[in-house]
Short mmCIF file of C-alpha atoms in Angstrom, two decimals:
data_model
loop_
_atom_site.label_atom_id
_atom_site.label_comp_id
_atom_site.label_asym_id
_atom_site.label_seq_id
_atom_site.Cartn_x
_atom_site.Cartn_y
_atom_site.Cartn_z
CA MET A 1 13.11 -19.73 15.24
CA ARG A 2 9.50 -19.10 14.34
CA GLY A 3 6.44 -17.11 15.36
CA GLU A 4 5.65 -13.45 15.90
CA HIS A 5 7.51 -11.57 18.61
CA LEU A 6 6.37 -8.35 20.28
CA ILE A 7 9.26 -6.20 21.48
CA THR A 8 8.84 -3.33 23.93
CA VAL A 9 11.90 -1.16 24.59
CA ALA A 10 11.69 1.76 27.00
CA ASN A 11 13.48 4.14 29.30
CA ASN A 12 12.14 7.17 31.14
CA ARG A 13 11.99 9.25 27.94
CA VAL A 14 10.91 6.99 25.12
CA LYS A 15 9.06 3.75 24.48
CA PHE A 16 9.21 1.61 21.34
CA LYS A 17 6.86 -1.17 20.30
CA LEU A 18 7.63 -3.47 17.39
CA ASN A 19 6.00 -6.67 16.22
CA ILE A 20 8.51 -8.87 14.39
CA ARG A 21 6.99 -11.66 12.32
CA ARG A 22 9.68 -12.75 9.84
CA ASN A 23 13.37 -13.46 9.89
CA LEU A 24 14.13 -10.28 7.91
CA THR A 25 12.63 -6.92 8.87
CA ILE A 26 13.78 -3.60 7.42
CA LEU A 27 13.52 -0.26 9.24
CA GLN A 28 13.65 2.78 6.98
CA GLY A 29 12.50 6.36 7.24
CA ASN A 30 13.74 9.86 7.86
CA SER A 31 16.37 10.96 10.34
CA ALA A 32 15.36 11.74 13.93
CA THR A 33 12.60 9.12 14.03
CA GLY A 34 14.38 7.02 16.64
CA LYS A 35 16.00 4.16 14.74
CA THR A 36 19.46 4.73 16.20
CA THR A 37 18.02 5.40 19.66
CA LEU A 38 16.19 2.08 19.53
CA LEU A 39 19.40 0.15 18.86
CA GLU A 40 21.34 2.11 21.48
CA LEU A 41 18.77 1.24 24.14
CA ILE A 42 18.77 -2.45 23.22
CA ASP A 43 22.57 -2.52 23.33
CA GLN A 44 22.63 -0.76 26.71
CA PHE A 45 20.23 -3.30 28.15
CA ASP A 46 22.20 -6.16 26.60
CA GLN A 47 25.40 -4.91 28.26
CA LEU A 48 24.12 -3.72 31.64
CA GLY A 49 20.69 -5.26 32.14
CA PRO A 50 18.30 -3.37 34.46
CA ASP A 51 21.18 -1.18 35.69
CA SER A 52 21.08 0.53 32.29
CA GLY A 53 17.76 2.15 33.10
CA VAL A 54 16.34 0.46 30.03
CA SER A 55 13.59 -2.13 29.87
CA VAL A 56 13.47 -4.67 27.03
CA VAL A 57 10.49 -7.01 27.09
CA CYS A 58 10.36 -9.82 24.53
CA ASP A 59 9.96 -13.59 24.53
CA ALA A 60 13.26 -13.88 22.61
CA PRO A 61 16.68 -12.41 23.46
CA CYS A 62 17.51 -9.17 21.62
CA HIS A 63 21.05 -8.21 20.61
CA VAL A 64 22.79 -5.53 18.55
CA LEU A 65 25.44 -6.78 16.12
CA SER A 66 28.21 -4.41 15.06
CA GLY A 67 31.95 -4.02 14.60
CA ARG A 68 34.64 -5.91 12.74
CA ASN A 69 34.18 -9.01 14.92
CA TRP A 70 30.58 -9.45 13.80
CA LYS A 71 31.18 -12.95 12.38
CA ARG A 72 32.64 -14.26 15.62
CA ASN A 73 29.93 -12.60 17.68
CA LEU A 74 27.13 -13.86 15.46
CA LYS A 75 28.26 -17.46 15.92
CA GLU A 76 27.50 -17.07 19.63
CA ILE A 77 23.95 -15.80 19.03
CA SER A 78 21.10 -18.25 18.54
CA SER A 79 17.29 -18.07 18.52
CA SER A 80 17.46 -14.33 19.02
CA ILE A 81 16.37 -11.10 17.38
CA VAL A 82 19.47 -9.37 16.04
CA PHE A 83 19.46 -5.63 15.31
CA ILE A 84 21.99 -4.07 12.93
CA ASP A 85 22.41 -0.35 12.26
CA GLU A 86 22.90 1.10 8.80
CA ASP A 87 26.48 2.21 9.49
CA SER A 88 27.56 -1.46 9.69
CA ALA A 89 28.96 -2.01 6.20
CA PHE A 90 29.05 -5.80 6.61
CA MET A 91 25.23 -5.83 6.49
CA ARG A 92 25.44 -5.20 2.72
CA SER A 93 27.83 -8.07 2.05
CA HIS A 94 27.12 -11.51 0.63
CA GLU A 95 29.16 -12.88 3.52
CA PHE A 96 26.58 -11.55 5.97
CA ALA A 97 23.72 -12.85 3.82
CA HIS A 98 25.27 -16.33 3.94
CA ALA A 99 25.81 -16.14 7.71
CA ALA A 100 22.23 -14.98 8.28
CA ARG A 101 20.89 -17.75 6.05
CA GLU A 102 22.78 -20.36 8.08
CA SER A 103 21.56 -19.06 11.44
CA ASP A 104 18.28 -19.50 13.32
CA ASN A 105 17.88 -15.82 14.24
CA TYR A 106 15.51 -13.07 13.18
CA TYR A 107 17.15 -9.86 11.92
CA VAL A 108 15.99 -6.25 12.13
CA LEU A 109 18.08 -4.18 9.74
CA VAL A 110 18.18 -0.39 9.73
CA ALA A 111 18.78 0.42 6.07
CA ARG A 112 17.64 3.35 3.97
CA GLU A 113 19.04 1.78 0.81
CA SER A 114 17.93 -1.56 -0.59
CA LEU A 115 19.80 -4.75 0.30
CA PRO A 116 19.69 -6.82 -2.91
CA GLN A 117 21.56 -9.77 -1.41
CA LEU A 118 18.70 -10.44 1.03
CA PRO A 119 15.23 -11.80 0.12
CA TYR A 120 13.04 -9.64 2.34
CA SER A 121 9.33 -9.06 1.92
CA VAL A 122 7.63 -5.87 0.75
CA ASP A 123 5.37 -6.31 3.79
CA GLU A 124 8.27 -6.14 6.24
CA ILE A 125 9.66 -2.72 5.29
CA TYR A 126 8.72 -0.32 8.07
CA GLY A 127 9.20 3.21 9.24
CA LEU A 128 8.98 4.48 12.81
CA LYS A 129 6.29 6.94 13.79
CA ASN A 130 6.33 9.03 16.94
CA THR A 131 3.31 10.01 19.01
CA ASN A 132 3.86 12.53 21.78
CA ARG A 133 1.20 11.72 24.34
CA ALA A 134 2.20 14.26 26.94
CA THR A 135 0.33 17.50 27.47
CA THR A 136 1.91 20.69 26.19
CA LYS A 137 2.11 21.91 29.79
CA TYR A 138 5.18 19.78 30.52
CA PRO A 139 7.01 19.33 27.19
CA VAL A 140 10.41 18.75 28.79
CA TYR A 141 9.19 15.60 30.50
CA SER A 142 7.14 14.33 27.60
CA ARG A 143 7.41 10.67 26.73
CA ILE A 144 7.49 9.61 23.09
CA TYR A 145 5.71 6.42 22.07
CA THR A 146 7.17 4.97 18.91
CA SER A 147 5.64 2.23 16.79
CA THR A 148 6.04 0.99 13.24
CA TYR A 149 4.10 1.55 10.05
CA ARG A 150 4.47 -0.19 6.71
CA ILE A 151 6.29 1.89 4.10
CA TYR A 152 4.32 0.16 1.33
CA GLY A 153 0.71 -0.29 2.34
CA GLU A 154 -2.04 -2.35 0.81
CA GLN A 155 -2.22 -2.17 -2.98
CA SER A 156 -5.49 -1.27 -4.68
CA PHE A 157 -6.48 -2.26 -8.20
CA SER A 158 -8.52 -0.33 -10.73
CA GLY A 159 -9.72 -3.36 -12.67
CA GLN A 160 -8.63 -1.69 -15.90
CA ARG A 161 -7.16 -3.82 -18.65
CA PRO A 162 -3.34 -3.47 -18.77
CA GLU A 163 -1.51 -3.15 -22.07
CA LEU A 164 1.27 -5.42 -20.82
CA VAL A 165 1.63 -7.94 -18.00
CA ILE A 166 5.14 -8.47 -16.65
CA VAL A 167 5.75 -11.58 -14.54
CA GLU A 168 8.85 -11.88 -12.40
CA ASP A 169 10.23 -15.20 -13.61
CA SER A 170 9.73 -17.87 -16.25
CA ASN A 171 8.68 -20.74 -13.99
CA SER A 172 5.25 -22.14 -13.13
CA GLY A 173 3.81 -18.79 -12.09
CA TYR A 174 4.65 -17.27 -15.45
CA GLU A 175 3.11 -20.24 -17.27
CA PHE A 176 -0.15 -19.79 -15.36
CA PHE A 177 -0.42 -16.04 -15.87
CA SER A 178 0.72 -16.34 -19.48
CA ALA A 179 -2.18 -18.73 -20.12
CA LEU A 180 -4.56 -16.36 -18.35
CA CYS A 181 -3.33 -13.45 -20.46
CA LEU A 182 -3.59 -15.49 -23.66
CA LYS A 183 -7.24 -16.18 -22.88
CA SER A 184 -7.78 -12.46 -22.32
CA GLY A 185 -5.72 -11.33 -25.31
CA ILE A 186 -3.21 -9.40 -23.20
CA PRO A 187 0.53 -9.57 -23.97
CA CYS A 188 2.52 -11.20 -21.16
CA VAL A 189 6.30 -11.30 -20.79
CA SER A 190 8.73 -12.71 -18.27
CA ALA A 191 11.26 -10.31 -16.74
CA LYS A 192 13.50 -13.35 -16.15
CA GLY A 193 14.19 -12.32 -12.59
CA LYS A 194 12.91 -9.75 -10.13
CA SER A 195 15.92 -7.48 -10.62
CA ASN A 196 14.97 -7.10 -14.30
CA ILE A 197 11.44 -5.79 -13.75
CA TYR A 198 12.55 -2.15 -13.60
CA SER A 199 14.43 -2.33 -16.90
CA THR A 200 11.64 -4.35 -18.54
CA ILE A 201 9.17 -1.56 -17.77
CA LEU A 202 11.52 1.12 -19.08
CA ALA A 203 12.19 -0.80 -22.29
CA SER A 204 8.49 -1.17 -23.13
CA ASN A 205 6.36 1.23 -25.17
CA ALA A 206 3.22 0.16 -23.33
CA THR A 207 1.31 2.85 -21.44
CA SER A 208 -0.20 0.66 -18.71
CA PHE A 209 1.37 -2.26 -16.88
CA LEU A 210 0.47 -5.01 -14.46
CA VAL A 211 3.54 -6.32 -12.64
CA ILE A 212 3.24 -9.69 -10.90
CA ALA A 213 6.03 -10.71 -8.55
CA ASP A 214 6.59 -12.71 -5.38
CA GLY A 215 6.08 -10.18 -2.61
CA ALA A 216 7.83 -12.43 -0.08
CA ALA A 217 11.22 -11.58 -1.62
CA PHE A 218 10.55 -8.43 -3.67
CA GLY A 219 11.59 -5.97 -0.97
CA PRO A 220 15.00 -5.05 -2.48
CA GLU A 221 13.38 -4.06 -5.79
CA MET A 222 10.40 -2.23 -4.34
CA GLU A 223 11.80 1.27 -3.97
CA ALA A 224 12.94 1.55 -7.59
CA VAL A 225 9.84 -0.05 -9.11
CA TYR A 226 7.49 1.87 -6.83
CA ALA A 227 9.13 5.12 -7.93
CA LEU A 228 8.15 4.30 -11.52
CA THR A 229 4.48 4.23 -10.51
CA ARG A 230 4.69 8.02 -10.19
CA LEU A 231 5.74 8.27 -13.84
CA LYS A 232 3.88 5.41 -15.51
CA ASN A 233 0.53 3.69 -15.12
CA ILE A 234 1.69 0.63 -13.19
CA GLU A 235 -0.20 -1.67 -10.87
CA LEU A 236 1.77 -4.04 -8.65
CA PHE A 237 0.31 -7.40 -7.70
CA LEU A 238 2.65 -8.83 -5.08
CA PRO A 239 1.23 -11.94 -3.40
CA GLU A 240 3.60 -13.91 -1.18
CA SER A 241 4.29 -16.17 -4.16
CA PHE A 242 2.45 -18.08 -6.86
CA GLU A 243 2.57 -21.14 -4.62
CA TRP A 244 0.85 -19.15 -1.88
CA LEU A 245 -1.92 -18.29 -4.35
CA VAL A 246 -2.42 -21.97 -5.16
CA LEU A 247 -2.49 -22.94 -1.48
CA SER A 248 -4.99 -20.12 -0.80
CA SER A 249 -7.29 -21.13 -3.65
CA GLY A 250 -9.34 -23.64 -1.69
CA LEU A 251 -8.03 -26.62 -3.64
CA PHE A 252 -6.68 -27.94 -0.32
CA ASN A 253 -9.26 -26.72 2.15
CA ASP A 254 -8.33 -28.59 5.33
CA THR A 255 -7.93 -27.33 8.89
CA GLU A 256 -4.14 -27.47 8.96
CA MET A 257 -3.89 -25.55 5.68
CA ARG A 258 -6.26 -22.84 6.91
CA GLU A 259 -4.28 -22.44 10.13
CA MET A 260 -1.00 -22.26 8.23
CA LEU A 261 -2.30 -19.59 5.86
CA GLU A 262 -3.79 -17.55 8.71
CA HIS A 263 -0.67 -17.73 10.91
CA PRO A 264 2.29 -18.59 8.66
CA ALA A 265 4.89 -17.25 11.09
CA ASP A 266 4.00 -20.04 13.52
CA PHE A 267 4.83 -22.67 10.90
CA ILE A 268 7.91 -21.25 9.16
CA ASP A 269 11.26 -22.23 10.68
CA SER A 270 13.69 -19.40 9.83
CA GLU A 271 16.70 -21.72 9.96
CA ARG A 272 15.22 -23.96 7.28
CA PHE A 273 13.48 -21.34 5.14
CA PHE A 274 15.29 -18.04 4.60
CA SER A 275 12.22 -16.58 2.88
CA TRP A 276 8.52 -17.34 3.07
CA GLU A 277 8.55 -17.87 -0.68
CA SER A 278 10.65 -21.03 -0.30
CA PHE A 279 8.40 -22.26 2.52
CA PHE A 280 5.22 -21.98 0.45
CA THR A 281 6.94 -23.72 -2.46
CA ASP A 282 7.93 -26.61 -0.20
CA ALA A 283 4.47 -26.72 1.38
CA LEU A 284 2.77 -27.01 -2.02
CA ILE A 285 5.20 -29.66 -3.24
CA GLN A 286 4.65 -31.74 -0.11
CA LYS A 287 0.87 -31.24 -0.16
CA THR A 288 0.50 -32.43 -3.75
CA LYS A 289 3.16 -35.15 -3.79
CA ASP A 290 1.96 -38.32 -5.55
CA THR A 291 -1.34 -36.69 -6.57
CA TYR A 292 -2.65 -35.53 -9.93
CA LEU A 293 -1.83 -31.96 -8.82
CA ALA A 294 1.83 -32.76 -8.09
CA TYR A 295 3.56 -29.39 -8.21
CA ARG A 296 6.82 -28.59 -9.97
CA LYS A 297 8.45 -25.18 -9.67
CA LYS A 298 10.24 -25.23 -13.01
CA GLU A 299 7.39 -26.49 -15.16
CA LEU A 300 3.70 -26.12 -14.43
CA ASN A 301 1.67 -29.29 -14.14
CA ARG A 302 -0.98 -28.99 -16.90
CA GLU A 303 -3.69 -29.84 -14.36
CA TYR A 304 -3.38 -26.30 -13.00
CA LEU A 305 -4.52 -24.96 -16.37
CA LYS A 306 -7.66 -27.09 -16.46
CA GLU A 307 -11.01 -25.66 -15.46
CA ARG A 308 -11.25 -26.78 -11.82
CA ALA A 309 -7.81 -25.69 -10.64
CA ALA A 310 -7.50 -22.64 -12.88
CA SER A 311 -10.89 -21.28 -11.83
CA ALA A 312 -10.09 -21.81 -8.14
CA ILE A 313 -6.80 -19.91 -8.45
CA GLU A 314 -8.30 -17.16 -10.58
CA ALA A 315 -11.05 -16.66 -7.99
CA THR A 316 -8.41 -15.66 -5.40
CA LEU A 317 -7.11 -12.82 -7.58
CA PRO A 318 -8.16 -9.21 -7.07
CA SER A 319 -9.57 -7.22 -9.99
CA LEU A 320 -6.47 -7.20 -12.19
CA GLY A 321 -8.17 -6.37 -15.49
CA PHE A 322 -7.91 -9.77 -17.16
CA ASN A 323 -11.63 -9.77 -17.91
CA ALA A 324 -11.94 -6.06 -18.71
CA SER A 325 -12.72 -5.01 -22.26
#
């Protein structure tokens, strides 16, 4: 399954609109914002169709998965958008993560707590917002229009020089940013995994940090790390992945590449790629195969540290403070 899918769910009291663009979408937020109501309406329509009094409009089937027979039921669902409520304990299991990875569905998960077994994007964590468009004259018959908003919006950067740069892993991305930091005289360390970023920040005596991680799979860590930004001077640079940065640098400026970067959901098969991070890695490997820029995830090709490639990649970066005095 691939592409973006607009879902409209409505009855005579409420109307929801959601745009689903990846295989893993998280719905969070306060109580009484409509998350449970949304799933109840979808389930009613799934069971009774138009007789339910509910309308579900989408170019893909929508289902609610729940109960102890979830594994059996999931095997019968294909190329669909599957909704799961937070009271379904199986959603937090590695067994579910494996089943979701092996399927060709998209999943919308209602979860206030993080789901560390799933590689979801920081850009696909949403809340629901309600807009009452009725006049105050007839409040009883008011209709509530509910849409989504991103919990973590666009990041801004001060351009100030950080005391310490923390990179998620120790692979090619770390090698590139480590070289960039060395040139700028800024200490750079690897957290050796996204789940270690929080503890790496706490263990440091630095007063200002730049954290660089793959946003495409950083969702489970975001709440804890974001909370630290209220206590410490931390800027978060969360591109899709290092490979996405390389592909976006203009080193491969052809029509197909531009279309893929502008509309990645249309190119990423959820059955083959469980996260966009793995897709961009594969795309870069295939694009550079048998060329002087042949990409390796584990060890950075030295060509990417030479002037032409390094300058192109660096030009795509926001003002992260590498050149600040």
